[in-house]
mmCIF file of C-alpha atoms in Angstrom:
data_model
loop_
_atom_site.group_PDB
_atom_site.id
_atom_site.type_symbol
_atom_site.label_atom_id
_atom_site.label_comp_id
_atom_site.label_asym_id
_atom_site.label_seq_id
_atom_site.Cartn_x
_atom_site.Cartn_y
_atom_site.Cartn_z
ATOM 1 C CA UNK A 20 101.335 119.712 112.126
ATOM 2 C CA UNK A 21 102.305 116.861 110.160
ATOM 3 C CA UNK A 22 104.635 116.417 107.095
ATOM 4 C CA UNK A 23 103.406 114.168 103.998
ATOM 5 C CA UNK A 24 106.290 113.041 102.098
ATOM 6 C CA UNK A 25 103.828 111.215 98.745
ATOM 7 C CA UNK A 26 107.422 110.944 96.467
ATOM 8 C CA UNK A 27 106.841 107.068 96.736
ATOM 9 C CA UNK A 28 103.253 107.424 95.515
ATOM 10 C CA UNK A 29 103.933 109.591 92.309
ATOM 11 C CA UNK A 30 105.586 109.772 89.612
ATOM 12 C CA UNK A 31 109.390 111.711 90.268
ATOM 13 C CA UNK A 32 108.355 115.082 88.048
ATOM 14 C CA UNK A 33 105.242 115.587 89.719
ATOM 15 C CA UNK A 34 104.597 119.363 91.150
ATOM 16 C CA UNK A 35 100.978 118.902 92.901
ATOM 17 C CA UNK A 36 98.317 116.148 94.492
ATOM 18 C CA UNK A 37 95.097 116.171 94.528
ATOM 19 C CA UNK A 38 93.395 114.698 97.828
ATOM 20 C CA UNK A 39 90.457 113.911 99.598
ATOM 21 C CA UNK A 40 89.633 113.752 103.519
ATOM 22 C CA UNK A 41 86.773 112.122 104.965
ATOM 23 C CA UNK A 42 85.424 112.590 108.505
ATOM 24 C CA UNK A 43 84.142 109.324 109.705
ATOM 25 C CA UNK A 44 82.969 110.860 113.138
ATOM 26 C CA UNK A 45 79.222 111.471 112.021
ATOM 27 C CA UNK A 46 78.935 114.376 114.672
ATOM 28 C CA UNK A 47 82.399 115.989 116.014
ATOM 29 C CA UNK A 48 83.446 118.871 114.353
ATOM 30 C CA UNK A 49 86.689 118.924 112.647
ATOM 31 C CA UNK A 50 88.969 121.460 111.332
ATOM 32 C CA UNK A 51 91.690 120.699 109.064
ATOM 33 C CA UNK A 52 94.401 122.880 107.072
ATOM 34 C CA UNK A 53 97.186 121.524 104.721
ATOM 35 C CA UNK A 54 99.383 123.602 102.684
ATOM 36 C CA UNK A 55 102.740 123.676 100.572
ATOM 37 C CA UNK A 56 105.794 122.501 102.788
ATOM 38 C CA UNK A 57 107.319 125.274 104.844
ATOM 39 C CA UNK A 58 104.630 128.177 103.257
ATOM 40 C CA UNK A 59 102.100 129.949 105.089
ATOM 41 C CA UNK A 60 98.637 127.651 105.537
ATOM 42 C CA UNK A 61 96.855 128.130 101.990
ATOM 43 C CA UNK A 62 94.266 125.369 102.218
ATOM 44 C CA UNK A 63 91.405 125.078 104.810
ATOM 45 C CA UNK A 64 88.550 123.345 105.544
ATOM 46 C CA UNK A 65 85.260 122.752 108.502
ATOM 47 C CA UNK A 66 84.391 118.922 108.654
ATOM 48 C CA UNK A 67 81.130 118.301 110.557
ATOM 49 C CA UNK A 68 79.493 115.015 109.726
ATOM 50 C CA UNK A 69 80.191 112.740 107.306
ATOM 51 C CA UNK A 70 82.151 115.187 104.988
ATOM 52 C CA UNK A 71 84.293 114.571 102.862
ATOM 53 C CA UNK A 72 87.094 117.543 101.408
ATOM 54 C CA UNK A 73 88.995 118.000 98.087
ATOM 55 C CA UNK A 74 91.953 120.209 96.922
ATOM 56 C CA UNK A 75 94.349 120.543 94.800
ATOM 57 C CA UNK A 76 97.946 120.807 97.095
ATOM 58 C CA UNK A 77 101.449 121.858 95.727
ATOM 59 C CA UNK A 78 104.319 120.684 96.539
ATOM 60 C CA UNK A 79 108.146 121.101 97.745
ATOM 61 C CA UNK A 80 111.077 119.958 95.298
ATOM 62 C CA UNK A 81 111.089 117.149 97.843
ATOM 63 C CA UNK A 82 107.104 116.311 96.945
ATOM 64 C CA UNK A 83 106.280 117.169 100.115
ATOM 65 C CA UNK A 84 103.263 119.307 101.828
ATOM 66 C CA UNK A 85 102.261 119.650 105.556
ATOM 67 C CA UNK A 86 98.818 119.253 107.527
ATOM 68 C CA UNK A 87 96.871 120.314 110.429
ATOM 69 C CA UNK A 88 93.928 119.113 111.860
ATOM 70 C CA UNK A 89 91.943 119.853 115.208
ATOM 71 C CA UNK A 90 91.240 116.179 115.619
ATOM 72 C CA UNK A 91 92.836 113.362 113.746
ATOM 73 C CA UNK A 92 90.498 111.059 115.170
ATOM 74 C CA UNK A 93 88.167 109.210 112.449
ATOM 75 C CA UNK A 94 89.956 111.080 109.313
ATOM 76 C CA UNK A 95 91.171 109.105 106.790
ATOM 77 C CA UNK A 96 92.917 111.022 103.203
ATOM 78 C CA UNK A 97 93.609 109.811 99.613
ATOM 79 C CA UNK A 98 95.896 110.767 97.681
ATOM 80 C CA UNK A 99 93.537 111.452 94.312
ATOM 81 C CA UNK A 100 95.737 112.145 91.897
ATOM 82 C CA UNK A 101 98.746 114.036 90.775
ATOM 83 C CA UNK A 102 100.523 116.167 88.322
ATOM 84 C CA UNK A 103 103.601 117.758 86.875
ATOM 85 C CA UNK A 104 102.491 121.380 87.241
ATOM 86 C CA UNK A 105 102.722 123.040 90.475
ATOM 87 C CA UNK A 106 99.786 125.298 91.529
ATOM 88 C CA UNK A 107 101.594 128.806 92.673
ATOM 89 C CA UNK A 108 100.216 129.643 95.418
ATOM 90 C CA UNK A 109 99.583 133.517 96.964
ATOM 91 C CA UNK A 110 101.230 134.324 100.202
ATOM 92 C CA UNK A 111 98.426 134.302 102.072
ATOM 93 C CA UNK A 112 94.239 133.529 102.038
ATOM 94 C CA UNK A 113 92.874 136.406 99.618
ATOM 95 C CA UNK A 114 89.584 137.363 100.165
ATOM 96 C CA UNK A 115 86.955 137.545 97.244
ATOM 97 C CA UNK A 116 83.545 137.035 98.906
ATOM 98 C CA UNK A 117 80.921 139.010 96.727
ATOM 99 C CA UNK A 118 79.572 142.369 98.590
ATOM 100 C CA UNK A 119 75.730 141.591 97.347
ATOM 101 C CA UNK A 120 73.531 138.982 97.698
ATOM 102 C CA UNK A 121 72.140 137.021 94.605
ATOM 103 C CA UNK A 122 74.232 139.216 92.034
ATOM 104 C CA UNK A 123 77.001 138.169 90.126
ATOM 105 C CA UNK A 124 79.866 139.930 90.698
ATOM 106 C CA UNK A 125 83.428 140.241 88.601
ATOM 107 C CA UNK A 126 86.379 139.302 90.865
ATOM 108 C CA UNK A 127 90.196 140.065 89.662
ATOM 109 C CA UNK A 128 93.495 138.390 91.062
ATOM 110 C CA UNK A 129 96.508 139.800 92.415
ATOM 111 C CA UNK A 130 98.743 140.922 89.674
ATOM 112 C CA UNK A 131 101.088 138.329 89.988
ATOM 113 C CA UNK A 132 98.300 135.811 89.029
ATOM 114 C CA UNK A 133 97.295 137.528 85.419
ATOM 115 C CA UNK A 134 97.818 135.888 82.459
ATOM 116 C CA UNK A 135 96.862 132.175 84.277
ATOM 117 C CA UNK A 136 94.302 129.845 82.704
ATOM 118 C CA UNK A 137 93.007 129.562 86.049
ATOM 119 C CA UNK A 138 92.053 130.223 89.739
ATOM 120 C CA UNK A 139 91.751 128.006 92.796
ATOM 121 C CA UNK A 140 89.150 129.125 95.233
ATOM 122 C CA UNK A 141 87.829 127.961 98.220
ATOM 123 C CA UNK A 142 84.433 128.930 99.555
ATOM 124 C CA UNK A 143 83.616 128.435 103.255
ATOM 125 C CA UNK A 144 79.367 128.292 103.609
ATOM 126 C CA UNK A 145 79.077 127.548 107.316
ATOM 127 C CA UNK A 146 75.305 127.542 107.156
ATOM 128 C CA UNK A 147 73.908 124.081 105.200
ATOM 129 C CA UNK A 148 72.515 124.786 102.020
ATOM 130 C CA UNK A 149 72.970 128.016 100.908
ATOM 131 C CA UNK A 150 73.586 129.087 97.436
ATOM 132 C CA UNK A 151 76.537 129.976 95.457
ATOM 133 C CA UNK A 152 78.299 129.932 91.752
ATOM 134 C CA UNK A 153 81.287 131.009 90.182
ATOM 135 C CA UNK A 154 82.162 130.852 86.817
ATOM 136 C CA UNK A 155 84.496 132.692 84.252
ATOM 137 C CA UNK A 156 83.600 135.741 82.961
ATOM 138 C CA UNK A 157 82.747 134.532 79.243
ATOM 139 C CA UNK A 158 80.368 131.932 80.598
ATOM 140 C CA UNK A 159 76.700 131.790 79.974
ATOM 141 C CA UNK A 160 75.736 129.501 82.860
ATOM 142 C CA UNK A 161 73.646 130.737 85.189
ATOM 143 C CA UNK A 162 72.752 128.580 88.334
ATOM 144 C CA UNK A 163 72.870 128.129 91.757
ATOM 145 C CA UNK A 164 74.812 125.353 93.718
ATOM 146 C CA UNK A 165 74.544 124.080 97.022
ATOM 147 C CA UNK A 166 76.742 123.168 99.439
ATOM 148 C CA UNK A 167 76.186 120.729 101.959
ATOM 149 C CA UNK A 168 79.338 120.588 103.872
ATOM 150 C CA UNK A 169 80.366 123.889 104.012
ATOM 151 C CA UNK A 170 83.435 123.668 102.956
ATOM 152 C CA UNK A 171 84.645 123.554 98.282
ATOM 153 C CA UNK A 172 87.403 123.747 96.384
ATOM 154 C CA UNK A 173 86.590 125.002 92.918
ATOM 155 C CA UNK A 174 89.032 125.432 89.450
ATOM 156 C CA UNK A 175 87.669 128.539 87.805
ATOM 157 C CA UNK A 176 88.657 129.977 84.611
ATOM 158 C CA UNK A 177 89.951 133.322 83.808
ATOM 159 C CA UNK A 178 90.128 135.450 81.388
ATOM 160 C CA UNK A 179 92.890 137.516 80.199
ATOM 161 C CA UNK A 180 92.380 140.179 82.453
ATOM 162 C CA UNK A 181 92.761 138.120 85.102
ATOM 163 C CA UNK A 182 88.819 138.171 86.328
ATOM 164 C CA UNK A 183 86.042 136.165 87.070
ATOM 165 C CA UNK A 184 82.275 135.853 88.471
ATOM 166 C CA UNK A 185 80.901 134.749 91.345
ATOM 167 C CA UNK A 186 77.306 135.006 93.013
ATOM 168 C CA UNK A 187 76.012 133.780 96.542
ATOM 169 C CA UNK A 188 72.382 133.553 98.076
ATOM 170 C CA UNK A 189 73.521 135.357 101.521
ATOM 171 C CA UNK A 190 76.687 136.986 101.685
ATOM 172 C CA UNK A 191 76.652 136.666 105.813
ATOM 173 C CA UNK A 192 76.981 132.935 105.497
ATOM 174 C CA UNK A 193 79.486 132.057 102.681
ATOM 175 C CA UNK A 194 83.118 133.966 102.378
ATOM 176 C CA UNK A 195 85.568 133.053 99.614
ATOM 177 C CA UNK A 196 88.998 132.637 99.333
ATOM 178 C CA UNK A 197 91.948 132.407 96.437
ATOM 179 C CA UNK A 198 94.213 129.624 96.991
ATOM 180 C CA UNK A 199 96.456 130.103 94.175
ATOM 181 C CA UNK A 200 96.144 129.333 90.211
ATOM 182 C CA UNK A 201 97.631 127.285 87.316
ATOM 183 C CA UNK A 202 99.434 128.589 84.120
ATOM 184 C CA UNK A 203 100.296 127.036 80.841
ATOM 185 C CA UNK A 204 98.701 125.988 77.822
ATOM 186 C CA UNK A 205 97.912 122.142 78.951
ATOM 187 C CA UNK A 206 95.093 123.550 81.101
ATOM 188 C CA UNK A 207 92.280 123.780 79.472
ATOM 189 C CA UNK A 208 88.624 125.411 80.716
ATOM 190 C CA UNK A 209 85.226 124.843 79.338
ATOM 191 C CA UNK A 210 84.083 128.720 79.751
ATOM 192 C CA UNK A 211 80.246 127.043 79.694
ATOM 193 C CA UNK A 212 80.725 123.581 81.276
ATOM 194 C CA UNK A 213 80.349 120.924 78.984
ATOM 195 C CA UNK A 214 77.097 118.867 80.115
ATOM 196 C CA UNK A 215 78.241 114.798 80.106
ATOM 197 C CA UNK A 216 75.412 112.689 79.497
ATOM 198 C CA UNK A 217 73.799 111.027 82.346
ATOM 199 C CA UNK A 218 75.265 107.498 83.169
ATOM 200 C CA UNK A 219 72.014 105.066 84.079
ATOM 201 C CA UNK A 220 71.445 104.801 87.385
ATOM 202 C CA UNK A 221 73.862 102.633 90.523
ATOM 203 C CA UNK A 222 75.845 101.750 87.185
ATOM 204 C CA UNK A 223 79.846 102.749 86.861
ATOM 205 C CA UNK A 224 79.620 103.843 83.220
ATOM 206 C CA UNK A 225 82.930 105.102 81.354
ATOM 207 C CA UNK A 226 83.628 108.298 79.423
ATOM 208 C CA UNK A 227 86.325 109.886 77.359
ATOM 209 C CA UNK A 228 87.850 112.880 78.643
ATOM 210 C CA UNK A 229 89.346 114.285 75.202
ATOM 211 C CA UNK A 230 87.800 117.304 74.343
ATOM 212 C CA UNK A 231 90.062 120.270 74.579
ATOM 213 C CA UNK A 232 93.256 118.216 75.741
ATOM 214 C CA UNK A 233 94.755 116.437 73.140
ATOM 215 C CA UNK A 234 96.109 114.050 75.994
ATOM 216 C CA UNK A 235 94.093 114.471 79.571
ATOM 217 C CA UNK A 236 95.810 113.408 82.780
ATOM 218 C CA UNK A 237 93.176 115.126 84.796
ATOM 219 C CA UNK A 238 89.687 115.503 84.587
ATOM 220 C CA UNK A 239 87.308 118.569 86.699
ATOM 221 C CA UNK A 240 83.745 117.604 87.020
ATOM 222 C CA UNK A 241 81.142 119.217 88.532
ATOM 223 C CA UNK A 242 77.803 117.978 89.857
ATOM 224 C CA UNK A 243 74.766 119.400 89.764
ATOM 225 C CA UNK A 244 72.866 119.710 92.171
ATOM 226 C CA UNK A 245 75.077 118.728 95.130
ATOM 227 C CA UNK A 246 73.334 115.967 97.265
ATOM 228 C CA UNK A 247 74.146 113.745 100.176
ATOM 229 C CA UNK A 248 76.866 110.496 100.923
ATOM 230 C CA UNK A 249 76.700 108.516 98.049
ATOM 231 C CA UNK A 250 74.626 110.416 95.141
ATOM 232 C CA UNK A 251 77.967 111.178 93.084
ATOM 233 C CA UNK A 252 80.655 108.744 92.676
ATOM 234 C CA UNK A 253 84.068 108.834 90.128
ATOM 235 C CA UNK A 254 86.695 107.378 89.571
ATOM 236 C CA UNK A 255 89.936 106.502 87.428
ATOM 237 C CA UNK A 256 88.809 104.692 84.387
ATOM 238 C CA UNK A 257 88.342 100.962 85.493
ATOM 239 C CA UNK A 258 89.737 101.073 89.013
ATOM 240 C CA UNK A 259 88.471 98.649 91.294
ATOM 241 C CA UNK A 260 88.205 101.312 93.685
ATOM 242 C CA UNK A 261 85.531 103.725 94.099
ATOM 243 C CA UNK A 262 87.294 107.612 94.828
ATOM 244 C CA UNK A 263 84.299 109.368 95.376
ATOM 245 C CA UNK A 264 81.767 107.735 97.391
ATOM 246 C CA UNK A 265 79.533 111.150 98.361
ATOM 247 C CA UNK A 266 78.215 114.511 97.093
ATOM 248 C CA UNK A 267 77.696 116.139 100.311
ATOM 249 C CA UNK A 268 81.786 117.757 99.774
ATOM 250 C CA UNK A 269 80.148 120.124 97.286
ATOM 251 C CA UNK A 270 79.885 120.281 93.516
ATOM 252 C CA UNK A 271 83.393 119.999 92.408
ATOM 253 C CA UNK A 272 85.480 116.343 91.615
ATOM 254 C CA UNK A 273 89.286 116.366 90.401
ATOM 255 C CA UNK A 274 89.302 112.883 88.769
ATOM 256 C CA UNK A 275 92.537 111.306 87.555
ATOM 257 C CA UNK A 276 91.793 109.823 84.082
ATOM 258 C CA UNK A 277 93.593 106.595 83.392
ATOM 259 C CA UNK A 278 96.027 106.360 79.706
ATOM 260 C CA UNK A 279 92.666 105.639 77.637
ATOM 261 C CA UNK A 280 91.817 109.381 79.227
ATOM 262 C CA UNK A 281 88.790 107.873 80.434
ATOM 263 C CA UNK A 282 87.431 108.078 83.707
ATOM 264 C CA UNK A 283 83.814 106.093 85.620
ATOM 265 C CA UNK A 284 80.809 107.695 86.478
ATOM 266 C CA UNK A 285 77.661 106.700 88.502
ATOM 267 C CA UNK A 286 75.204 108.554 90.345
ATOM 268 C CA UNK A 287 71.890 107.297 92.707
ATOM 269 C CA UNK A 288 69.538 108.673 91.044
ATOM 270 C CA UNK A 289 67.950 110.862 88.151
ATOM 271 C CA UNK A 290 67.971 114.273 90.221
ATOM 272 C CA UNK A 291 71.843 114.410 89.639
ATOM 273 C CA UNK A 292 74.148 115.185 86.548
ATOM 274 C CA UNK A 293 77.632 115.630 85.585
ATOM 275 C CA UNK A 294 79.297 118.778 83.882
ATOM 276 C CA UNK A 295 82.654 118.548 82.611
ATOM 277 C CA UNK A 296 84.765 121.957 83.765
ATOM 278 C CA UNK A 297 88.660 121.724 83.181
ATOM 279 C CA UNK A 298 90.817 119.239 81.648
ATOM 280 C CA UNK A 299 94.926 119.580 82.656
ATOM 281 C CA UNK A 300 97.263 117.565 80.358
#
């Protein structure tokens, strides 16, 4: 276990990061866990392959959170972005894996967690390709997702019962998980996401996040379909440096926009699109 101490990276009112680990070992199998400092492990994820992993991570009054990993051999991690609202996490992994295949299915947090805009959930498919969604209850859309790596970290919206959806191809292969959720009215879901239209082709192309949010520091995107290394990438509005440089993590992206709330898009080719979930103030 290691300690990561980010309080020179952020700004000093910060209460969560959002990061990203890559696996540069092509075949070697790779587990990895990080989690609010000194709580129980809240965070998990499989690497096989050229994966790459997102989440959203609390942290300490010190701006600290801890890691694990099977094999810290070819991983490297970004810090993504950050935020002044914590993400209260529950005690320990709570299971909300649907009970049928291919039906969608209403899911309700602990009681503790009711009245929050939202949910954090992690889905572990350990099988490549199979299908899931999630979605908040309200919603209209109504598709499938892959994911490639196995391993996502999705923002979902709820409602004020505290409930949402979720549907998977083959319940055997895919179990899901709360992490924790986010209160407060500076979050702000798109019940149907809102569809972003499609930058041209191998071109960084910017957009305004400023739909809901009077004044976005965060953006959630999702892509759709998920694909391989390289068919999404985004990024903080004209950085030199490209955050996301693969699908294959699954279909969700927490982008940090930059004070213009804008953020860069670019995708490899025509088969792939941007939706525009959550935006956090």
């Amino acid at each position: 276990t290691i300690t990561v101490d980010v309080s020179n990276l952020i700004n000093p009112d910060s209460r969560s990061v959002v990061i990203q680990v890559e696996n540069h070992t092509s075949t070697t199998h790779i587990s990895v866990n990080a989690w609010k400092y000194g709580t129980p492990e809240s965070w998990r994820g499989d690497m096989s392959g050229k994966t790459q992993l997102w989440a959203l991570i609390p942290l300490d009054d010190n701006q600290r959170f801890q890691m694990s990993s099977s094999n810290w051999t070819g991983l490297d991690m970004w810090i993504m972005g950050y935020g002044g609202r914590e993400v209260a996490g529950f005690p320990a992994l709570t299971p909300v894996t649907p009970s049928v295949n291919g039906v969608w299915e209403t899911k309700t947090v602990p009681a503790e967690a009711i009245g929050a805009k939202a949910a954090l959930v992690t889905i572990v498919n350990p099988h490549a390709a199979k299908h899931w969604d999630i979605k908040h209850p309200d919603s209209t859309d109504n598709f499938y997702s892959n994911s490639y790596a196995g391993w996502v970290c999705a923002l979902v919206g709820l409602n004020a019962s505290g409930q949402f959806k979720i549907k998977v191809e083959e319940k055997a292969s895919i179990h899901a998980y709360l992490l924790g959720y986010i209160t407060g009215n500076d979050v702000f879901i798109h019940i149907n996401n809102l569809a972003i239209p499609d930058p041209p082709v191998n071109t960084w192309t910017p957009y305004i996040i400023k739909h809901l949010a009077a004044n976005p520091n965060l953006a959630v995107l999702r892509s759709l379909p998920s694909g391989g290394t390289s068919c999404f990438s985004a990024r903080k509005g004209n950085s030199l440096r490209d955050i996301q440089r693969g699908g294959n993590n699954g279909i969700y992206f927490y982008v940090h926009c930059n004070p213009g709330y804008r953020v860069d898009l670019r995708r490899l080719s025509t088969y792939y699109h941007y939706k525009l979930a959550a935006e956090i103030q």
